[in-house]
Coordinates of N, CA, C and O in Angstrom, one line a residue:
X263 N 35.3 13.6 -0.8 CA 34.2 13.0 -0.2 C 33.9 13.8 1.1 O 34.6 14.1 2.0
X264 N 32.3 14.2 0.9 CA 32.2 14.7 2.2 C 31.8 13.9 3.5 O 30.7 13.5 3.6
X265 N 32.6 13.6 4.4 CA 33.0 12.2 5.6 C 31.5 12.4 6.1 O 30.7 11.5 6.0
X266 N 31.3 14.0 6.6 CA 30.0 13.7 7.9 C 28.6 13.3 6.9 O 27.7 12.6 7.2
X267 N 28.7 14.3 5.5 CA 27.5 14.2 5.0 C 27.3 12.5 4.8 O 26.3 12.1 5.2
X268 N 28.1 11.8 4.4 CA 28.5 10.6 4.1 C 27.9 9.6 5.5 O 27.0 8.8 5.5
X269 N 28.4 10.0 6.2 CA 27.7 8.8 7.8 C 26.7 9.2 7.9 O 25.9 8.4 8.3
X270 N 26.3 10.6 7.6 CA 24.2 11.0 8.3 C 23.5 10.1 6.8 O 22.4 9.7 7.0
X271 N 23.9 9.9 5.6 CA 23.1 9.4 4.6 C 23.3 7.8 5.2 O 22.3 7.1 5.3
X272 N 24.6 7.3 5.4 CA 24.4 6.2 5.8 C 23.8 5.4 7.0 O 23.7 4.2 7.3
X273 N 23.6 6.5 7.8 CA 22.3 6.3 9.2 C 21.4 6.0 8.8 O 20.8 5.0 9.0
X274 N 21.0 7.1 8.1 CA 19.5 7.3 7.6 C 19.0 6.1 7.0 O 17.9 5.7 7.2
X275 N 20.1 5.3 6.0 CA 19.8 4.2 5.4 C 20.5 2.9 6.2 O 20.5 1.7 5.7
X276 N 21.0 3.1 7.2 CA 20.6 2.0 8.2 C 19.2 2.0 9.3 O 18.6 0.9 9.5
X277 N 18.8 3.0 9.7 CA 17.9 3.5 9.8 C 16.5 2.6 9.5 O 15.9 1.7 10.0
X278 N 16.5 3.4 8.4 CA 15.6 2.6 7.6 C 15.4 1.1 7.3 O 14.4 0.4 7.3
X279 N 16.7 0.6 7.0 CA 16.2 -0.9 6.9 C 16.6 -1.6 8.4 O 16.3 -2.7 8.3
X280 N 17.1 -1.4 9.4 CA 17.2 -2.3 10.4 C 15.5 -2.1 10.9 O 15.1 -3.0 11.6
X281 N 14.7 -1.1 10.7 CA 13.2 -0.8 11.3 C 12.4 -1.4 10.3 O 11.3 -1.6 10.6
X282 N 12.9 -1.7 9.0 CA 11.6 -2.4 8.1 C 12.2 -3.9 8.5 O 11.3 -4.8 8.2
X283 N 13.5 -4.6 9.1 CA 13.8 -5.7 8.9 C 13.0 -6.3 10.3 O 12.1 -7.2 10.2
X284 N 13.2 -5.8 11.3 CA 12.6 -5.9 12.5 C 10.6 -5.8 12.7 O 10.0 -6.4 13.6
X285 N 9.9 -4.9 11.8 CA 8.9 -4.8 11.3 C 8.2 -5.9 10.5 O 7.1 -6.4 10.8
X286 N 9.2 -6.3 9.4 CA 9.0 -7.7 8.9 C 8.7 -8.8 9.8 O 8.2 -9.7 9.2
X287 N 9.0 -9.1 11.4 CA 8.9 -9.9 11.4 C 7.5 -9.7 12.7 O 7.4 -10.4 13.7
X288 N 6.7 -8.9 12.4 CA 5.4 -8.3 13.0 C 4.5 -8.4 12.0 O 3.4 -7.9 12.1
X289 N 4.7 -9.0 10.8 CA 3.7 -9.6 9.7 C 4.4 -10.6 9.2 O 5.6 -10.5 8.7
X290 N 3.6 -11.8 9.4 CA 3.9 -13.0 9.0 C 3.1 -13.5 7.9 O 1.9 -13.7 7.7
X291 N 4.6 -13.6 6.6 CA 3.6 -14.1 5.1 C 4.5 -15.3 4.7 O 4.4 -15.7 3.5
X292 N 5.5 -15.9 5.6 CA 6.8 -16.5 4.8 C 7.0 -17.3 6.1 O 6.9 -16.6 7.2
X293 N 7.2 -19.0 6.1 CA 7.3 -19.5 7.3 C 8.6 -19.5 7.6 O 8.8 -20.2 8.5
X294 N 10.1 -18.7 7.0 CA 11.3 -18.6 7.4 C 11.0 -17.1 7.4 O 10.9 -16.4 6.4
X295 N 10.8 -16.8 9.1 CA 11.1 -15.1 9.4 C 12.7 -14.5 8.9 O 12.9 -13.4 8.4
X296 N 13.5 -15.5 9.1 CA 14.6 -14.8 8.6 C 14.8 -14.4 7.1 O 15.3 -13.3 6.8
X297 N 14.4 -15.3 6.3 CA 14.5 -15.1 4.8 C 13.7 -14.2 4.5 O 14.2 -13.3 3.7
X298 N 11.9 -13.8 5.2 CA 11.2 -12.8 5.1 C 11.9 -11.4 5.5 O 11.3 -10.4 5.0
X299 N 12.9 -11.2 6.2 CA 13.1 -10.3 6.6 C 14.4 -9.9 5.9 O 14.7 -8.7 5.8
X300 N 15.2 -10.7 5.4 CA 16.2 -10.5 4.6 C 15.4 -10.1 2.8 O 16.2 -9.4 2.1
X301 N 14.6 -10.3 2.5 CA 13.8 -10.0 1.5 C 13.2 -8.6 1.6 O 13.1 -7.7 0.7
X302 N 12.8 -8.5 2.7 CA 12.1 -6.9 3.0 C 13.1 -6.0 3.0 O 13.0 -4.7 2.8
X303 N 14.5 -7.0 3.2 CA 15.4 -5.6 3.5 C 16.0 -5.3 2.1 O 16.6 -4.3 1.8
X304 N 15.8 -6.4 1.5 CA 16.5 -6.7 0.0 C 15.5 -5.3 -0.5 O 16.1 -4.3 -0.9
X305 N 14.1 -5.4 -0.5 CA 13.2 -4.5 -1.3 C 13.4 -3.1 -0.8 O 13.6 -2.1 -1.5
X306 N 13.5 -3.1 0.9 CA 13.3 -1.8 1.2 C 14.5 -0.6 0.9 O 14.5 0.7 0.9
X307 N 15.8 -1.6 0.8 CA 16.9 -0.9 0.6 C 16.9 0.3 -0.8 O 17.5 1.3 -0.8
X308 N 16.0 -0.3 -1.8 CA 16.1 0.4 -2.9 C 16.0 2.1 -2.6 O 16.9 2.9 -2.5
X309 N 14.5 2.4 -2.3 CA 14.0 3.4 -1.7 C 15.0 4.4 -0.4 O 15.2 5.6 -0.1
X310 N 15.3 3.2 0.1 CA 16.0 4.0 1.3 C 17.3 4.6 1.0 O 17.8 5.5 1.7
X311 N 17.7 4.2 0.0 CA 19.6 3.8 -0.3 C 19.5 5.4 -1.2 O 20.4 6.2 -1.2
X312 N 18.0 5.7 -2.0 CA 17.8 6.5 -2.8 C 17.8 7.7 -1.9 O 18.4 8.8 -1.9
X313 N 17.1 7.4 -1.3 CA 16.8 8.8 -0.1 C 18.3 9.2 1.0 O 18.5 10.3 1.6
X314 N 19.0 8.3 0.9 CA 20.0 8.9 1.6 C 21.2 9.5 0.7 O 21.8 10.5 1.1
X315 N 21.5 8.8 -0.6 CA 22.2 9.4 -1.6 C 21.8 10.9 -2.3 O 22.4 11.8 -2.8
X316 N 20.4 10.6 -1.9 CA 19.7 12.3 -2.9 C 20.6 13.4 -1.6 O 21.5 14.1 -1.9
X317 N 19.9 13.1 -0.2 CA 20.9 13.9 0.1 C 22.2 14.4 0.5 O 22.5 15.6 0.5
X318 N 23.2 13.1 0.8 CA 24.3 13.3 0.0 C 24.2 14.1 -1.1 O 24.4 15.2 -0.5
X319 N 24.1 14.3 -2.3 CA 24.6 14.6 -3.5 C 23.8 16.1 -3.5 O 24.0 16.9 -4.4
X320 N 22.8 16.4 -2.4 CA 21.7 17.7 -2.4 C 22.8 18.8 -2.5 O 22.3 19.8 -3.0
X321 N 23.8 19.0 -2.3 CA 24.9 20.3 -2.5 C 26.1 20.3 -3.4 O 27.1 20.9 -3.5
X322 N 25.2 18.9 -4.3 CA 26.1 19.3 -5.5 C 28.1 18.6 -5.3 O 29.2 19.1 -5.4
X323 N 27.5 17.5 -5.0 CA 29.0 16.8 -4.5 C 28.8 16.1 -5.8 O 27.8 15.9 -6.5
X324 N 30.2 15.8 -6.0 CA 31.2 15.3 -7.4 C 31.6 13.9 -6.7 O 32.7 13.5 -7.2
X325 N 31.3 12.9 -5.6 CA 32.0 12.1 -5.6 C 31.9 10.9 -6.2 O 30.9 10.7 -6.9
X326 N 32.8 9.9 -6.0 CA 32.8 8.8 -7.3 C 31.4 7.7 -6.2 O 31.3 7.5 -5.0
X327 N 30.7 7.4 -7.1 CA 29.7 6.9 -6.2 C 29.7 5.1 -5.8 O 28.9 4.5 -5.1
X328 N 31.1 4.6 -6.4 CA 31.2 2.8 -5.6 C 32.1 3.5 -4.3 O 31.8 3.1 -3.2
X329 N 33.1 4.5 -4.3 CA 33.9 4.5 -3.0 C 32.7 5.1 -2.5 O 32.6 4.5 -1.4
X330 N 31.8 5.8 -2.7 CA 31.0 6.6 -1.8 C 30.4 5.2 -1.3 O 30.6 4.8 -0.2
X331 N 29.4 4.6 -2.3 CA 28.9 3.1 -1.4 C 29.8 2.2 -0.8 O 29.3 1.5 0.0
X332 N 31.1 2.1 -1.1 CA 32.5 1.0 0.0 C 32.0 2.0 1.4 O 31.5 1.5 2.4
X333 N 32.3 3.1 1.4 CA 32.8 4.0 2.4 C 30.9 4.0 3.6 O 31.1 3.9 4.8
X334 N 30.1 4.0 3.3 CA 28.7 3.8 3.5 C 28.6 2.6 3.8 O 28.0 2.3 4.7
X335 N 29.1 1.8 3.2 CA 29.0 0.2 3.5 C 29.6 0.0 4.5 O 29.0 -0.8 5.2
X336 N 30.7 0.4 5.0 CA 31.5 0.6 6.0 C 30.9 0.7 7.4 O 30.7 0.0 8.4
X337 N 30.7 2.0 6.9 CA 29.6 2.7 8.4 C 28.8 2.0 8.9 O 28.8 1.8 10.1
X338 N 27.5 1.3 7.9 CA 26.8 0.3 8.2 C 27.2 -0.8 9.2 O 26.7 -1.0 10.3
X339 N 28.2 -1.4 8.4 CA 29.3 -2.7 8.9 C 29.1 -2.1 10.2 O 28.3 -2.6 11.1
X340 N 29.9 -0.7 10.4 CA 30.5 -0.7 12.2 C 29.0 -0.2 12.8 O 29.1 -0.1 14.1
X341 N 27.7 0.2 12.3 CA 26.9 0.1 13.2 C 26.0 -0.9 13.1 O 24.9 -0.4 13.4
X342 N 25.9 -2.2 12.9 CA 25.7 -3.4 12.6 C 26.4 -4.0 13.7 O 25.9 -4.8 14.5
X343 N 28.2 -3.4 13.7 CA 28.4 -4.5 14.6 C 28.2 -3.7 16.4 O 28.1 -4.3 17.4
X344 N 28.1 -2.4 16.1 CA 28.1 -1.8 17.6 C 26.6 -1.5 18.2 O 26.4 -1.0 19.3
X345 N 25.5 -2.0 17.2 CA 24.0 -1.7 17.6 C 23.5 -3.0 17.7 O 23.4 -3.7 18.7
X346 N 23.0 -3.3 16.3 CA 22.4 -4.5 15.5 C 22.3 -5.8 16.5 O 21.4 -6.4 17.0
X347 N 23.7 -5.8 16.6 CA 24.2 -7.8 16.9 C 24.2 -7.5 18.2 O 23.5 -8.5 18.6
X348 N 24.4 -6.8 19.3 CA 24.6 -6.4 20.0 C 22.9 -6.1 20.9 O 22.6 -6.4 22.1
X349 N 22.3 -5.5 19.9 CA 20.9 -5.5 20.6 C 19.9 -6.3 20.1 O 18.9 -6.4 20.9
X350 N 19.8 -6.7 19.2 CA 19.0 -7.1 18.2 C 19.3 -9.0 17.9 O 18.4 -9.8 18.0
X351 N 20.5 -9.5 17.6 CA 20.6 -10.3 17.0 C 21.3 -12.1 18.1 O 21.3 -13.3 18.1
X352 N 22.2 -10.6 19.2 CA 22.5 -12.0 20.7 C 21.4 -11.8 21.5 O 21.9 -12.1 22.6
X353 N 20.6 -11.5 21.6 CA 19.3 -11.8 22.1 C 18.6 -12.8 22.0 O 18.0 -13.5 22.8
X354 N 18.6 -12.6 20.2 CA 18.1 -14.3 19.4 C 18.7 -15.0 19.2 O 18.6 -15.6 18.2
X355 N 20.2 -15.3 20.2 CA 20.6 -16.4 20.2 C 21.8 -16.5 18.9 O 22.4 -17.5 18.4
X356 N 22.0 -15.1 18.7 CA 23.4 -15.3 17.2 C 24.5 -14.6 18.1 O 24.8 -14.3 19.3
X357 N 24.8 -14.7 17.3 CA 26.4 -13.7 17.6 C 26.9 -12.9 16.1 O 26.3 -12.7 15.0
X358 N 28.5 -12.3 16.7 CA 29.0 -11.1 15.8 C 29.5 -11.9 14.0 O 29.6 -11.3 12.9
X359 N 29.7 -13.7 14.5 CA 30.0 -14.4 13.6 C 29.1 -14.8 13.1 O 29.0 -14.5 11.9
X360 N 28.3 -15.3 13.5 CA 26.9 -15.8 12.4 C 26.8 -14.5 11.5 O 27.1 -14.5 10.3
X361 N 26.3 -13.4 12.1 CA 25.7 -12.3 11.4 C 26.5 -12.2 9.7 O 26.4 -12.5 8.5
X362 N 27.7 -11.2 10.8 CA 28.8 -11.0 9.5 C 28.8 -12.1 8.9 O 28.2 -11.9 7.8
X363 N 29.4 -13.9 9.0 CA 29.5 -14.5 8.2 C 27.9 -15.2 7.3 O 27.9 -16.2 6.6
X364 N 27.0 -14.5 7.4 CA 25.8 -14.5 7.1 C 26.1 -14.6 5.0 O 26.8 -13.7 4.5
X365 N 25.4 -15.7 4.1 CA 25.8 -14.8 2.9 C 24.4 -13.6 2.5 O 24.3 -12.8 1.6
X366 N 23.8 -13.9 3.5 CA 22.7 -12.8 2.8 C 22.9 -11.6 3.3 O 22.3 -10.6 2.9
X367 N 24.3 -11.5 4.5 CA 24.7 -10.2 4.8 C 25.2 -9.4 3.5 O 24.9 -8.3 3.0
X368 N 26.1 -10.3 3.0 CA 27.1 -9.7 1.9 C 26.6 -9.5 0.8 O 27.0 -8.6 0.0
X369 N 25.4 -10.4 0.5 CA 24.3 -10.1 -0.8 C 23.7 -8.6 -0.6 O 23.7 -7.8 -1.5
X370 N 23.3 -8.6 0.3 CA 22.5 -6.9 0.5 C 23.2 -6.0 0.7 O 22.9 -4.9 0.3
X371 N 24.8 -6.5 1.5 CA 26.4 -5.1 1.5 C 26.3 -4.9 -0.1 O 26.0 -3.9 -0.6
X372 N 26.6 -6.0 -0.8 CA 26.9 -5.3 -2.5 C 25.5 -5.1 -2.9 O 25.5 -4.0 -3.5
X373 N 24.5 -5.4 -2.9 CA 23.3 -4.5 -3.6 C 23.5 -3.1 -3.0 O 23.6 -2.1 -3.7
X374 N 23.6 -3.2 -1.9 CA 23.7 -1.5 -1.4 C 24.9 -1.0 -2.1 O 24.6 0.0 -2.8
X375 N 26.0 -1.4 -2.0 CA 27.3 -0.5 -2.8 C 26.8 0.0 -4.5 O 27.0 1.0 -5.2
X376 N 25.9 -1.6 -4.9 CA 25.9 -1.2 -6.7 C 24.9 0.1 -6.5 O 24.9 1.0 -7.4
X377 N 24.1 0.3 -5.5 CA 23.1 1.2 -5.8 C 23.3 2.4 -5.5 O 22.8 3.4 -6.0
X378 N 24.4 2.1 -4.5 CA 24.8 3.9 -4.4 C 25.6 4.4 -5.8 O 25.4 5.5 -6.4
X379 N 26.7 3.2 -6.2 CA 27.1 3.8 -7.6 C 26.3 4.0 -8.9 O 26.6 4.8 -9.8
X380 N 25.3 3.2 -9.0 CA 24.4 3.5 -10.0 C 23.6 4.6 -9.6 O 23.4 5.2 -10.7
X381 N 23.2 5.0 -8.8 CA 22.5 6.3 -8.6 C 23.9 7.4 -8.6 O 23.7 8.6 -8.8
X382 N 25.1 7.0 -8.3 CA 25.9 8.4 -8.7 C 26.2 8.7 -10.0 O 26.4 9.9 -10.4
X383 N 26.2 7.5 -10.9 CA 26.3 7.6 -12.5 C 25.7 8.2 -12.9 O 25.9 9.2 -13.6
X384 N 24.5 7.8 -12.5 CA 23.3 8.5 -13.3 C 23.6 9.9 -13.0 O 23.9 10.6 -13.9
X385 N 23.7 10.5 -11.5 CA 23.4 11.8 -11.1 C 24.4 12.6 -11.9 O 24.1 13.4 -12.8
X386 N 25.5 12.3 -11.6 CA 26.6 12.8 -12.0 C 26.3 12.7 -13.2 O 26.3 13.9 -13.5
X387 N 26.0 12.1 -14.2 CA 25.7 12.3 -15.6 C 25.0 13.5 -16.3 O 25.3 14.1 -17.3
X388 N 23.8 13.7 -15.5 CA 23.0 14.6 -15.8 C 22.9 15.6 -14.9 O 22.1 16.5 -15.0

């Protein structure tokens, strides 16, 4: 596994959805901002999760793609707990337990892990 290429793809795709989750809630279509924004992040992950894996895998890496998504999921986790909650989430009155113990946290950690492995199957396949 390559470690650094691995944390810049999983920036990129924290990145990306902590800015569409926070965005979501600058358009109001859902009278629970939270569920709206956990849904935006549910959709926007697909695209984003794609865009960070393409480059990962851009030089032709062989790695197994669920440790590659545990190991990304990870990274997430610790900039989640050292950005996110910290700037973003005790502000509005949560904390490091609400968040993490959130289940729509863990719904979107494993959507993100299956997607990084399904996009390595595939790649690695072909």
């Amino acid at each position: 596994m390559e470690i650094k290429r691995a944390i810049i793809s999983a920036a990129i795709i924290w990145i990306i959805g902590v800015t569409a989750y926070i965005l979501s809630y600058f358009v109001v279509i859902m009278d629970n901002p939270e569920l709206q924004g956990n849904l935006v992040l549910i959709i926007t992950l697909v695209p984003s999760t794609f865009l960070g894996i393409k480059y990962y895998y851009k030089n032709g890496t062989h790695t197994n793609g669920f440790k590659l998504g545990v190991f990304m999921f990870l990274v997430t986790f610790c900039l989640d707990a050292l950005i996110t909650v910290p700037l973003f989430i005790i502000p509005a009155g949560g904390n490091h337990l609400t968040f993490f113990t959130d289940p729509w946290f863990w719904l979107i950690g494993l959507e993100y892990i299956l997607l990084v492995g399904i996009y390595a199957t595939f790649r690695l396949k072909y």
